[in-house]
mmCIF file of C-alpha atoms in Angstrom:
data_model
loop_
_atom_site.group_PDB
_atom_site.id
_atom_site.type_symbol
_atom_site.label_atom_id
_atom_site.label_comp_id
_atom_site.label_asym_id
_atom_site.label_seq_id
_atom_site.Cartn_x
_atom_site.Cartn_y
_atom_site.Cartn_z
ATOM 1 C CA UNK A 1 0.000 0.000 0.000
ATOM 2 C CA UNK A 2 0.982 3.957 -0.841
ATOM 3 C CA UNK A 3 1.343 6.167 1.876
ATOM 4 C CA UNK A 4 0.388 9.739 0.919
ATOM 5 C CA UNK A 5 2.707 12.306 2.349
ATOM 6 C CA UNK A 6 1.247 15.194 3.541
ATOM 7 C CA UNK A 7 1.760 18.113 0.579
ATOM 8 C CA UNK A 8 5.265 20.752 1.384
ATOM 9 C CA UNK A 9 4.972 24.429 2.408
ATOM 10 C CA UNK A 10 5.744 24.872 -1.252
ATOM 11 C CA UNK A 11 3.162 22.784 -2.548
ATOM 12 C CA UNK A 12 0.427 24.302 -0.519
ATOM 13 C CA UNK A 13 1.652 27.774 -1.171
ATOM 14 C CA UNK A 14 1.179 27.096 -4.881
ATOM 15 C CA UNK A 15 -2.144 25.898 -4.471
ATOM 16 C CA UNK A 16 -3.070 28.775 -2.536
ATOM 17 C CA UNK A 17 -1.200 31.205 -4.984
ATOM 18 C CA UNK A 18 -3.541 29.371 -7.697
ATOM 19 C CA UNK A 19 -6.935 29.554 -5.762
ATOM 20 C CA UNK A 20 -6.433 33.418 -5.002
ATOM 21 C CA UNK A 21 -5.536 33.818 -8.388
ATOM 22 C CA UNK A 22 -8.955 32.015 -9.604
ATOM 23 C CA UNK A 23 -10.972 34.002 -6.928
ATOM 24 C CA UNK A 24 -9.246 37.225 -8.280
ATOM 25 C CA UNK A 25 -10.278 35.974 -11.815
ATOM 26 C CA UNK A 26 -14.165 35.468 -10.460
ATOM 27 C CA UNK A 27 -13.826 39.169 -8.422
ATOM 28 C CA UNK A 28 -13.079 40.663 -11.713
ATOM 29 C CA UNK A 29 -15.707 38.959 -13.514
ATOM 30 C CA UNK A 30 -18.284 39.519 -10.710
ATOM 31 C CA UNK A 31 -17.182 42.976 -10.629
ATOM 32 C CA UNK A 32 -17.631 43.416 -14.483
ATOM 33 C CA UNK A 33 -21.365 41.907 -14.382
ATOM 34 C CA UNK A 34 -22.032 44.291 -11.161
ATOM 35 C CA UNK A 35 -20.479 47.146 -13.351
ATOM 36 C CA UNK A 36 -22.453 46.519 -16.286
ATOM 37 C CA UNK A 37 -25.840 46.012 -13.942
ATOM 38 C CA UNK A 38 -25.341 48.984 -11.969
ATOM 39 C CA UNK A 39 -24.724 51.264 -15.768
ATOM 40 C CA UNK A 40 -27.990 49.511 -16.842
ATOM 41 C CA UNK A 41 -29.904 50.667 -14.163
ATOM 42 C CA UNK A 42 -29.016 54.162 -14.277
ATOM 43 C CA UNK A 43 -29.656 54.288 -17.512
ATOM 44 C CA UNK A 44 -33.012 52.677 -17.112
ATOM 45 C CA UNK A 45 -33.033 55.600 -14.295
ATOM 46 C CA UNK A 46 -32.298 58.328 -16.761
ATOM 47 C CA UNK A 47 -34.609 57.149 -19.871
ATOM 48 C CA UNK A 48 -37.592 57.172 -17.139
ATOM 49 C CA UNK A 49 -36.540 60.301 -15.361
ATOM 50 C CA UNK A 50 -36.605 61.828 -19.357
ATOM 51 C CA UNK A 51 -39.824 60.280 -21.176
ATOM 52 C CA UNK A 52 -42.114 59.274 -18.777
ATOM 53 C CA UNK A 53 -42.481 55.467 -17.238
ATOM 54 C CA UNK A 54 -42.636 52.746 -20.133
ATOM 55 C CA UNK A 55 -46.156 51.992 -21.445
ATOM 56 C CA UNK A 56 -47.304 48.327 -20.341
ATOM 57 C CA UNK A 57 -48.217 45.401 -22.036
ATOM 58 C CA UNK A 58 -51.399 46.351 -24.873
ATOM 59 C CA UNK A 59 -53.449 44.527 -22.687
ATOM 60 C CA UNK A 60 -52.972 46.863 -19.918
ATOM 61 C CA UNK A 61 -52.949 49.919 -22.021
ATOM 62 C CA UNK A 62 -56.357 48.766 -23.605
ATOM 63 C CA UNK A 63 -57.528 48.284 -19.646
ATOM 64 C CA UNK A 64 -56.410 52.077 -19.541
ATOM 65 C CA UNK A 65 -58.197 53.327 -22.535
ATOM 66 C CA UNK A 66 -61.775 50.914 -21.514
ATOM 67 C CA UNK A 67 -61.546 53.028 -17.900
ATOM 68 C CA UNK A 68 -60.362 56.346 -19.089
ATOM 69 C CA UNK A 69 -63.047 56.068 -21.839
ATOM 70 C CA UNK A 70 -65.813 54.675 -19.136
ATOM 71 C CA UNK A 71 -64.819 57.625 -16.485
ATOM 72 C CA UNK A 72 -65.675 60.133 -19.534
ATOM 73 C CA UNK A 73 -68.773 58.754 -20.503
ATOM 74 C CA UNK A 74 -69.960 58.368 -16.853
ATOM 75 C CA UNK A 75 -69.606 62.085 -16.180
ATOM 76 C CA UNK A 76 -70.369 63.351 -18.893
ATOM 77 C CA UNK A 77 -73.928 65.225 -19.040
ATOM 78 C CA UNK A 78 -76.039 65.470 -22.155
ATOM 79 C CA UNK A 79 -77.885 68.644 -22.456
ATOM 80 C CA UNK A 80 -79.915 66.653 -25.636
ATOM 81 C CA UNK A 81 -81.904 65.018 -22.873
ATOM 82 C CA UNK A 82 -84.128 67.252 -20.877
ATOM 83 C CA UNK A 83 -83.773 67.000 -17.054
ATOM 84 C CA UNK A 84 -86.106 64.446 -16.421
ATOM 85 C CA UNK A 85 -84.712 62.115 -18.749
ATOM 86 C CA UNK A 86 -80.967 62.855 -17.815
ATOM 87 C CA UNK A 87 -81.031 60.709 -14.547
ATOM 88 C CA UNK A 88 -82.420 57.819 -17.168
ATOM 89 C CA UNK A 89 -79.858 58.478 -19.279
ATOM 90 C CA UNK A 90 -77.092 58.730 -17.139
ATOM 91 C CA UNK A 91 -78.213 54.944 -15.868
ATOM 92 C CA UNK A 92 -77.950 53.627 -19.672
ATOM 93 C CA UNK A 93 -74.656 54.752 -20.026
ATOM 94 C CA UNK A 94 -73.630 53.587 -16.859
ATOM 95 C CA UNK A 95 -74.770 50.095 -17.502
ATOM 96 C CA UNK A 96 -73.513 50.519 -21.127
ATOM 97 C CA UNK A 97 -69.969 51.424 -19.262
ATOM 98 C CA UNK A 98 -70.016 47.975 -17.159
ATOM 99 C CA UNK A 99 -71.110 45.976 -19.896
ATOM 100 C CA UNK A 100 -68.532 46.702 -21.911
ATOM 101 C CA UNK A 101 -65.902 46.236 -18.949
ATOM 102 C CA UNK A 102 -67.786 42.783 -17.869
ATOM 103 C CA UNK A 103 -66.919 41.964 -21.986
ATOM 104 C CA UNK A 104 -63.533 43.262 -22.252
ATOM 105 C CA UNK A 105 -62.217 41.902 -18.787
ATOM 106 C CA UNK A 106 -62.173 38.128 -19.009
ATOM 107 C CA UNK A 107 -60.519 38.383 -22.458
ATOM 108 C CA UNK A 108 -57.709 40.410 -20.686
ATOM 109 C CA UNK A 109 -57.120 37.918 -18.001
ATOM 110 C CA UNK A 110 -57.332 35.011 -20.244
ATOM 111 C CA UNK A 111 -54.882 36.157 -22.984
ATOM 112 C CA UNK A 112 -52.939 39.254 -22.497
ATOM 113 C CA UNK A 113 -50.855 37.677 -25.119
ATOM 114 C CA UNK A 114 -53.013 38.123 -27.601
ATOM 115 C CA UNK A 115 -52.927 42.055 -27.352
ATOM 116 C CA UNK A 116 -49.182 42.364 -27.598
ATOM 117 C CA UNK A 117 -49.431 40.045 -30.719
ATOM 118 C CA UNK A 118 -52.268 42.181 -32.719
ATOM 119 C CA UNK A 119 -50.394 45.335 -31.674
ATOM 120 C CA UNK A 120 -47.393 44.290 -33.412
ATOM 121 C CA UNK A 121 -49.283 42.766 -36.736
ATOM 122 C CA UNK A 122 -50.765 46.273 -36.506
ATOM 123 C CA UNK A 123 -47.563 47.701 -36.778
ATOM 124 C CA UNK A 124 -46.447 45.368 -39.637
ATOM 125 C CA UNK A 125 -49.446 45.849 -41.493
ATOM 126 C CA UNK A 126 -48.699 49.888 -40.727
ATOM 127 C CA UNK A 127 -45.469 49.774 -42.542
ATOM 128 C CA UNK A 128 -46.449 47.566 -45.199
ATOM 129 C CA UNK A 129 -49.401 50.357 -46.267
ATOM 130 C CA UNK A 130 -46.427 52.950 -46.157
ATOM 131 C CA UNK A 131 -44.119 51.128 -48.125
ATOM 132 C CA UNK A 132 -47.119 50.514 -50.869
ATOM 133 C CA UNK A 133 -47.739 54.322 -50.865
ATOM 134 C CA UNK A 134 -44.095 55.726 -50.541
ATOM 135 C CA UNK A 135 -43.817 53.466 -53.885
ATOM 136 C CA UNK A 136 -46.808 54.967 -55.675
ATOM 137 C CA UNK A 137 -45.759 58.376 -54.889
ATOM 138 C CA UNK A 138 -42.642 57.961 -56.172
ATOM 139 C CA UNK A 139 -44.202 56.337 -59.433
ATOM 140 C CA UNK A 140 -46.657 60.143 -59.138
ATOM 141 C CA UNK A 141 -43.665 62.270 -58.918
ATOM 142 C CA UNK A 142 -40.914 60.948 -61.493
ATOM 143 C CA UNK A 143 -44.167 60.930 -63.863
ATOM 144 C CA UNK A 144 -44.309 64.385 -64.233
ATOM 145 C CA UNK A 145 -40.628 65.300 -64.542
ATOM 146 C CA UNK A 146 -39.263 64.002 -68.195
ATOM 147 C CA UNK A 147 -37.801 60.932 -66.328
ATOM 148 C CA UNK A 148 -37.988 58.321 -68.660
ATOM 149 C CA UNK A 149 -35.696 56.015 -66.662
ATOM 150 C CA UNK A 150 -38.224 53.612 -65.105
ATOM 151 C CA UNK A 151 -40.764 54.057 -67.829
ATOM 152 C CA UNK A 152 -39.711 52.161 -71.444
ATOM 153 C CA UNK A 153 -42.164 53.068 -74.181
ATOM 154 C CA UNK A 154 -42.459 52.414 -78.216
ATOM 155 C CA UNK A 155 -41.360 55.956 -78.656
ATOM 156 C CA UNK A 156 -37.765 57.417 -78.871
ATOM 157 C CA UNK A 157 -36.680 59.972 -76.460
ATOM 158 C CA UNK A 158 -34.876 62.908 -79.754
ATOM 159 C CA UNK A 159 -32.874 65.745 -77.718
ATOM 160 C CA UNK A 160 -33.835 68.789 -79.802
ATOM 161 C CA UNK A 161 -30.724 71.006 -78.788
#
């Protein structure tokens, strides 16, 4: 059988040299990461401080609009109606108010998801419509101006000078 010796000053100051150097390695790392955190935050910090908080999710912003859009209509007084029929009216669009929110509710907690997805094929569609009419404007405006680079007719283009 092998006896193990027990390791020399030498040996064990190695090792240590090597396990401060690998600590020293995962300081600097750790304190790049903490760096980069901390220049993230601030600048999260500043962006906020400068436009405003970010807007939420669509489904929350839509939740925004349906209350913002129900607080109006609930105070909002209708001189079309005389004043008897003002407190009537005032119920109809109070219970026209909660109907809608009873609707638009349950599809919010169910699938905020789905918000957040039509918002964005909203904005694809968007630029797809501008794309279609920066092209056609283009095809309006070199019309008009003797450019016969994109147009290729029977005729031939005589310079009379």
């Amino acid at each position: 059988m092998s006896e193990e010796r027990p390791p020399s000053d030498a040996a064990q100051e190695e090792t240590a040299d090597e396990v401060r150097v690998e600590e020293a390695h995962a300081a600097d790392a750790d304190a790049w990461s903490t760096a980069c955190a901390e220049d993230l935050a601030a600048e999260q910090a500043r962006r906020r401080a400068q436009h405003g908080p970010p807007p939420g999710s669509a489904a929350e912003e839509l939740r925004k609009l349906v209350d913002a859009v129900a607080d109006k209509l609930s105070g909002l007084q209708s001189p079309l109606f005389g004043a008897v029929a003002s407190g009537t009216a005032q119920q109809m669009v109070s219970q026209v108010v909660q109907q809608a929110k009873a609707a638009v509710e349950p599809v919010l907690e169910r699938n905020p998801e789905v918000f957040d997805h039509l918002a964005a094929a909203g904005s694809e569609l968007l630029a797809a419509y501008r794309s279609a009419v920066e092209n056609q404007e283009r095809r309006w405006t070199t019309r008009g101006t003797g450019s016969r680079d994109e147009e290729s007719g029977p005729g031939e283009h005589i310079d009379l000078d």
